[in-house]
Coordinates of C-alpha atoms in Angstrom, one line a residue:
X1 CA 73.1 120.0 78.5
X2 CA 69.4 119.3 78.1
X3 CA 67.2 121.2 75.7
X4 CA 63.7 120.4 77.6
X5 CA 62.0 123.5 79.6
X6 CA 61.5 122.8 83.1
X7 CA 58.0 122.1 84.0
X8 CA 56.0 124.8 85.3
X9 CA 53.4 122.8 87.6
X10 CA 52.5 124.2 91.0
X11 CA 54.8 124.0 94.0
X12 CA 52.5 121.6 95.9
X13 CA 49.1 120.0 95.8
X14 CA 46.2 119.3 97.6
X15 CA 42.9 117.4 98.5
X16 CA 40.3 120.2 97.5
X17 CA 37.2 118.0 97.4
X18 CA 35.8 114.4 98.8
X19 CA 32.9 112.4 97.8
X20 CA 31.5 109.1 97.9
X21 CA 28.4 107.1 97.1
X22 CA 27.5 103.7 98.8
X23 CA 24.5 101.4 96.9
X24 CA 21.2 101.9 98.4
X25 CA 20.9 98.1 99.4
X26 CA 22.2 97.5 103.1
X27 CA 23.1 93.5 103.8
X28 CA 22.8 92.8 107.3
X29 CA 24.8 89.9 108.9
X30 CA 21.4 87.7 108.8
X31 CA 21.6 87.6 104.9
X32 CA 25.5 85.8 104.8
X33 CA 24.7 83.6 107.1
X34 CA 22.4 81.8 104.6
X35 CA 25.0 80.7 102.8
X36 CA 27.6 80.2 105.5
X37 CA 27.0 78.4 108.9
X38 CA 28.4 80.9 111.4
X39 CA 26.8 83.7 113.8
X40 CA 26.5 87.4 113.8
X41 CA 28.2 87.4 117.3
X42 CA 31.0 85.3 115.1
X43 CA 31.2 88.0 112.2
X44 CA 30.7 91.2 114.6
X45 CA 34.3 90.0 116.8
X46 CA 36.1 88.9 113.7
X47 CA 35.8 91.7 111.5
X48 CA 33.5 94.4 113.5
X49 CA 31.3 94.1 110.6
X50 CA 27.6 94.7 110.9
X51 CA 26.2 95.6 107.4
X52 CA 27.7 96.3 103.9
X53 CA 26.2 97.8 100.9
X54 CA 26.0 95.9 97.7
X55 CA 25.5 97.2 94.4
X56 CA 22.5 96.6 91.9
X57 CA 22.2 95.9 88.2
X58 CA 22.1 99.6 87.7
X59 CA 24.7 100.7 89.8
X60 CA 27.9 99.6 87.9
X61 CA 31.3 100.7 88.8
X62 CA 31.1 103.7 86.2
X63 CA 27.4 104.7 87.7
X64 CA 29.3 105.0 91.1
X65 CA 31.9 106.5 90.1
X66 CA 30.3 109.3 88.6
X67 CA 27.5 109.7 91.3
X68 CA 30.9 110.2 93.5
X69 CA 33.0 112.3 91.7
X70 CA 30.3 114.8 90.7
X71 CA 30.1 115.5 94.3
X72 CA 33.6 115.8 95.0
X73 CA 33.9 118.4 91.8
X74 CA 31.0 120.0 93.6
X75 CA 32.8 120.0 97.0
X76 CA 36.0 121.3 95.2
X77 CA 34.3 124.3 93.9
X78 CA 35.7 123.7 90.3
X79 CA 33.8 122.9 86.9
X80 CA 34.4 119.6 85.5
X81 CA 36.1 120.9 82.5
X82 CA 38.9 122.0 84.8
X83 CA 39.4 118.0 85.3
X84 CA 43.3 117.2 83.7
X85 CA 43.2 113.3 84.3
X86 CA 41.2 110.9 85.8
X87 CA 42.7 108.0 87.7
X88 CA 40.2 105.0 88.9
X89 CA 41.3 102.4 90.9
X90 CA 39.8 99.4 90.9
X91 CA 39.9 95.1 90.8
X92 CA 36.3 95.0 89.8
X93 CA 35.8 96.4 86.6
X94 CA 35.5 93.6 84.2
X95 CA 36.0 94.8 80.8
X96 CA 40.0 94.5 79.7
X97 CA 40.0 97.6 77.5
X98 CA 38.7 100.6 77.3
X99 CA 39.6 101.4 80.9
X100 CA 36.0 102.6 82.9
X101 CA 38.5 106.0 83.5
X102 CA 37.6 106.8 80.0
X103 CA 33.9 106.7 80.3
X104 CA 33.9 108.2 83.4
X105 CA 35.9 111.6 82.1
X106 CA 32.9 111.5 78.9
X107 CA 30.2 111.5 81.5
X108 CA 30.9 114.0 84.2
X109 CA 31.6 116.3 80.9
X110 CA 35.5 116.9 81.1
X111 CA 36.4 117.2 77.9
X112 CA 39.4 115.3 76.8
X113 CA 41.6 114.7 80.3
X114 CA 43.9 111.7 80.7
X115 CA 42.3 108.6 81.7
X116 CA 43.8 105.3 82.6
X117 CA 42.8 102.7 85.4
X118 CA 45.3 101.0 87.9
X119 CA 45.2 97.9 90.0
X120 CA 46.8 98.3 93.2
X121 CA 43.8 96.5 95.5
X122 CA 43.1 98.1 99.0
X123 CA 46.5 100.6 98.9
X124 CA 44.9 101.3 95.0
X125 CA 43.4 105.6 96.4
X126 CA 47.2 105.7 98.0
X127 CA 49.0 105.2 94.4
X128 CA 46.3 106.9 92.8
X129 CA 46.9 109.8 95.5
X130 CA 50.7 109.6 94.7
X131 CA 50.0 109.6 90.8
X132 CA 47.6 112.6 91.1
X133 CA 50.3 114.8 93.3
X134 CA 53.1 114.2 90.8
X135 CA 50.9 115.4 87.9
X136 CA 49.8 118.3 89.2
X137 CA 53.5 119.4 90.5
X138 CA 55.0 118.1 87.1
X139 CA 52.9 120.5 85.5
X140 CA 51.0 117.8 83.1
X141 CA 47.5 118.7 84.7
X142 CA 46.1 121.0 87.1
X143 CA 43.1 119.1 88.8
X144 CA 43.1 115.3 89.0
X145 CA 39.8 113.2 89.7
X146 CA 41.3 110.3 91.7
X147 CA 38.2 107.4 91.9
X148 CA 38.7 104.7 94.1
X149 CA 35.8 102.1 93.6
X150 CA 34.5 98.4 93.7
X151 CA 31.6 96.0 93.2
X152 CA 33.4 93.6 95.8
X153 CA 29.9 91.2 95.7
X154 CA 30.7 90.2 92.0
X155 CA 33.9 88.8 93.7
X156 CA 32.6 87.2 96.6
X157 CA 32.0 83.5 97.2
X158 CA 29.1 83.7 99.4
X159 CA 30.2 80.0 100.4
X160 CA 33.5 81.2 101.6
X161 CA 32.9 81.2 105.6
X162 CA 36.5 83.0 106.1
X163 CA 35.5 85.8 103.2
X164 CA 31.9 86.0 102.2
X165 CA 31.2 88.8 105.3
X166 CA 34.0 91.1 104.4
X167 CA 32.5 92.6 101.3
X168 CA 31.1 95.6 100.0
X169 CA 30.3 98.1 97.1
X170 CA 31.0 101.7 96.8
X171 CA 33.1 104.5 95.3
X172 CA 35.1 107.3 96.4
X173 CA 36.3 110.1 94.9
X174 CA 38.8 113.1 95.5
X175 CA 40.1 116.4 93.3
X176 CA 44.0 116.6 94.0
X177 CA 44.8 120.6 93.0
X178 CA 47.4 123.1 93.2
X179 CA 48.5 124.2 96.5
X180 CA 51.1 127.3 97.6
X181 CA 52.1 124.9 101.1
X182 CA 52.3 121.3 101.8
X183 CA 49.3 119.2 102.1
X184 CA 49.9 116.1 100.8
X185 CA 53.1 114.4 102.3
X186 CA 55.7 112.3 101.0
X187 CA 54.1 108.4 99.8
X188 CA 55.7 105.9 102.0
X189 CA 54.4 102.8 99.4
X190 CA 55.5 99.7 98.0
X191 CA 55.2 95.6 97.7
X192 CA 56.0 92.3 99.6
X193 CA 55.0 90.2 96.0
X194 CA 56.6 86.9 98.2
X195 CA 53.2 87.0 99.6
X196 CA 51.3 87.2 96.6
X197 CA 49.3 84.4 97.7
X198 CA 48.0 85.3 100.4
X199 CA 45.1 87.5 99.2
X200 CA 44.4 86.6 95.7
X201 CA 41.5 85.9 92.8
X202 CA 40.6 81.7 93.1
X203 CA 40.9 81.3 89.3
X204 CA 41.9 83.2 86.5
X205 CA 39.5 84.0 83.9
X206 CA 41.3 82.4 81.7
X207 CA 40.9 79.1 83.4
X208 CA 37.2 80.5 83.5
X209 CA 37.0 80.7 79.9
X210 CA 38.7 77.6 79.6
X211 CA 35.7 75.9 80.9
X212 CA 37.5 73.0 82.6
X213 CA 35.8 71.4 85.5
X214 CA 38.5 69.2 86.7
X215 CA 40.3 72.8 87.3
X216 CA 37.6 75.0 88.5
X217 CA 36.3 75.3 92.0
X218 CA 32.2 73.9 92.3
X219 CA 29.6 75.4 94.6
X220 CA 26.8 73.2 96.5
X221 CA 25.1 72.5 93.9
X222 CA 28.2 70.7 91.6
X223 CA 28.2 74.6 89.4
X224 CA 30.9 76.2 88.4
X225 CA 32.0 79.0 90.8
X226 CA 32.9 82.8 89.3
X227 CA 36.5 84.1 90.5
X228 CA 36.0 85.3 93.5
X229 CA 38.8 87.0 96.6
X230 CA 40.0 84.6 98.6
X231 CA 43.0 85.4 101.4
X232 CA 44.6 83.4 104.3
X233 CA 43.0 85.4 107.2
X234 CA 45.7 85.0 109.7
X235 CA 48.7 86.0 107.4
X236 CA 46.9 89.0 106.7
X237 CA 46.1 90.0 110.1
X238 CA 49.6 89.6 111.0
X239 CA 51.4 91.6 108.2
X240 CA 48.6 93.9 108.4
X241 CA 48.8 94.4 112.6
X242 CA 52.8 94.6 112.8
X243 CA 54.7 95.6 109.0
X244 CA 51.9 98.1 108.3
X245 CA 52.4 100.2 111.7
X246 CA 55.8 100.0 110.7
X247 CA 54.6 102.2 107.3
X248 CA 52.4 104.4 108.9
X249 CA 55.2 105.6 111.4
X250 CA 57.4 105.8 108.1
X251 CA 55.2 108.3 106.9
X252 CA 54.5 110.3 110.3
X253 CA 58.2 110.8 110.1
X254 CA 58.7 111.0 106.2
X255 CA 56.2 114.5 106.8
X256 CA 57.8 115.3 109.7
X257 CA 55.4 115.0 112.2
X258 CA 54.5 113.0 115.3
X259 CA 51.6 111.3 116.5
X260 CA 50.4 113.9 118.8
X261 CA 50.1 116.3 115.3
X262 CA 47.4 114.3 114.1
X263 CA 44.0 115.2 114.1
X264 CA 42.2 112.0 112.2
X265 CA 43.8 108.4 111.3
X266 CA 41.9 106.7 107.9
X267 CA 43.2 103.2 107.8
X268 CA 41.9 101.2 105.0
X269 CA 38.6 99.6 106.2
X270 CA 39.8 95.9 106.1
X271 CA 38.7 94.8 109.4
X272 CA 38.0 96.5 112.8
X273 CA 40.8 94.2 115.1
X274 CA 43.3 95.2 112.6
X275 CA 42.6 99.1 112.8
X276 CA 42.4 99.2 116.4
X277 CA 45.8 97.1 116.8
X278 CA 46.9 99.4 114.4
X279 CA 45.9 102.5 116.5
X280 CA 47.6 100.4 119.9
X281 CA 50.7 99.9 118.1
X282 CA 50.9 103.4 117.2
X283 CA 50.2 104.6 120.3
X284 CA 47.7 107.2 119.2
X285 CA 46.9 109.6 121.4
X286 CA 43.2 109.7 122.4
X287 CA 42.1 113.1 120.7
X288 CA 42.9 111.3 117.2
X289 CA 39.7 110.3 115.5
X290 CA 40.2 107.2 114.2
X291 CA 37.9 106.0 110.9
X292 CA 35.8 102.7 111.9
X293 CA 33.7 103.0 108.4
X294 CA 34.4 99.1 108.5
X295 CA 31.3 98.1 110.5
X296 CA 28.4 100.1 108.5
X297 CA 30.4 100.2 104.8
X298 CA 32.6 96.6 104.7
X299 CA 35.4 96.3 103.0
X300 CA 35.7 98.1 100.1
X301 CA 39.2 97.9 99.0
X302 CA 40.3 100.9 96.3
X303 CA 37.0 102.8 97.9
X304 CA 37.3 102.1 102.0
X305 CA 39.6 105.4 101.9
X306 CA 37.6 108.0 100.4
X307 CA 34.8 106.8 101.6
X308 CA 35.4 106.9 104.9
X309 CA 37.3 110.2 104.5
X310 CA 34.0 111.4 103.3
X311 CA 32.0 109.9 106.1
X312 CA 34.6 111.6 108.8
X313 CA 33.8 115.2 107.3
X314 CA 29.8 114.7 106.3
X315 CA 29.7 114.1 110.4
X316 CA 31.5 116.5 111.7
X317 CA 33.8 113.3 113.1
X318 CA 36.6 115.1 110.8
X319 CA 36.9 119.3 110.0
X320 CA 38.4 120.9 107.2
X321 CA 42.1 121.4 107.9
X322 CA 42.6 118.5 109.6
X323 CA 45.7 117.0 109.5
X324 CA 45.1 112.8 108.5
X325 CA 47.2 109.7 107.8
X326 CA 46.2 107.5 105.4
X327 CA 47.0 104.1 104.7
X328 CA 45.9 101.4 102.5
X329 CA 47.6 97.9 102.3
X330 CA 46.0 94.5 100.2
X331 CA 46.5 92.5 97.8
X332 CA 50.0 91.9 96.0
X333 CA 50.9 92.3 98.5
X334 CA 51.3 96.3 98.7
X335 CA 50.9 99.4 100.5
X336 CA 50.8 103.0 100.5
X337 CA 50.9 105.6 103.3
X338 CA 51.0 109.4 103.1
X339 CA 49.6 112.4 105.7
X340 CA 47.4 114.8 104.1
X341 CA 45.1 117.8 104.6
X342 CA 41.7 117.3 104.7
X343 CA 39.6 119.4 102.5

């Protein structure tokens, strides 16, 4: 027989606060196509994309993070000290070790939680989500700071005509808390890695730091191109479109609910043909407000999420109490789907 106590976490959790912060620079459609030769038309029915925000000097994936997560401690009602861990998800943070979670948890003053980073791409806020929810009902913390944020343009090849209109910069954050009834569902997640290919970094920064032309992609002008995303746009669509309706269902059912019990549906923010597909092959009834953050934000991988969660409710597109399915699906490839309660 064991010896260990039980844990004495609470008996459920919950989404108790939402923020998000997008950089003040907007890039319209006009500015891409300097570097590529397509159209705005071209961009706009592709990907529904009209601007994105990219990120400054100053506003670094730890300045962003903060900036978000001190509203969504704010929107939580809680004091930052009350923060147990901090979870950050993100592909764009480019210092190995210490993980940004660290400085983060410093700066928004919560004493000494647990901090770590994860790479999960787009479904990254679903793990993180997942992670926070098993803490706080494990008993190891009682408020989690999940951060889902990227500086996508440090990873864009501006030459890339099938990529360099997809990206943007921004961070969103969420407290996860104790909760006496179900709010946060059951995770419906996991990872196809036989199509790892498909959406992945050109080069690895080893090859970078290698310094090897014969191995390393050139721009225009014969230089030496950073990593950047690159995907195979039709695979993605495809998988995207037809396996991740498949998820989302598996999570309507894994919470026991239908379509018609949803109130808002938050895809991930990858392109605007693949959420409304998404919303066809669901078969979502028309009073579900579905997030289209996609064509003002970009895609913002670990962010799109919270970000457009927060967008939903700053509007009045989304109320508190609403009942929301989330999805996120990317690179690995991998997913993660759950149904939650909006704050």
């Amino acid at each position: 027989m064991s010896k260990i106590k039980p844990s004495k976490g609470a008996p459920y959790a919950c989404i108790l606060g939402v923020g998000g912060y997008r950089p003040t620079r907007v890039v319209p459609n006009e500015v891409i196509l300097e570097t590529i030769d397509s159209s705005d038309e071209w961009i706009r029915s592709r990907s529904g994309i009209v601007t994105r925000h990219w990120a400054s000097e100053e506003e670094t994936v730890a300045m962003m993070s903060i900036e978000a997560s001190g509203k969504a401690i704010a929107d939580a009602g809680i004091d930052p000290e009350q923060i147990g861990a901090v979870v950050v998800s993100t592909v764009s943070h480019f210092k190995q070790t210490p993980a940004v979670a660290t400085e983060i948890a410093h700066k928004i003053g919560s004493g000494k939680p647990a901090a770590f980073d994860i790479s999960a791409g787009c479904a990254g806020f679903g793990y993180g989500l997942t992670l926070a929810k098993g803490m706080i009902v494990e008993g190891s913390a009682e408020y989690v700071l999940v951060i889902g944020v990227e500086r996508l343009s440090d990873l864009t090849d501006l030459e890339d005509r099938a990529t360099a209109f997809l990206f943007g910069d921004g961070a969103g954050a969420v407290v996860v808390g104790p909760s006496q009834e179900p709010a946060i569902g059951p995770t419906v997640w996991g990872s196809e890695g036989d199509k790892s290919e498909t959406i992945k970094q050109t080069v690895s920064w080893n090859e970078l730091h290698i310094g090897d032309v014969s191995r390393l992609p050139l721009d225009s002008k014969g230089e030496i191109k950073f990593p950047a995303i690159t995907q195979e746009g039709q695979a993605v669509f495809r998988w995207a479109v037809y396996e991740m309706a498949k998820v989302a269902q598996q999570a309507l059912d894994a919470a026991g609910i239908s379509s018609e019990d949803l109130d808002v549906f938050i895809p991930h923010q990858a392109n605007m043909r693949i959420i409304d597909s998404m919303v066809k092959t669901l078969k979502l009834p028309e009073h579900v407000t579905v997030a289209r953050d996609i064509e003002s934000t970009g895609n913002t991988s670990a962010a799109s999420i919270p970000l457009a969660m927060e967008r939903l409710l700053a509007t009045g597109q989304a109320k508190s109490g609403d009942t929301a399915l989330v999805i996120g699906f990317g690179a690995g490839l991998v997913y993660a789907a759950t149904v939650v309660t909006l704050p």
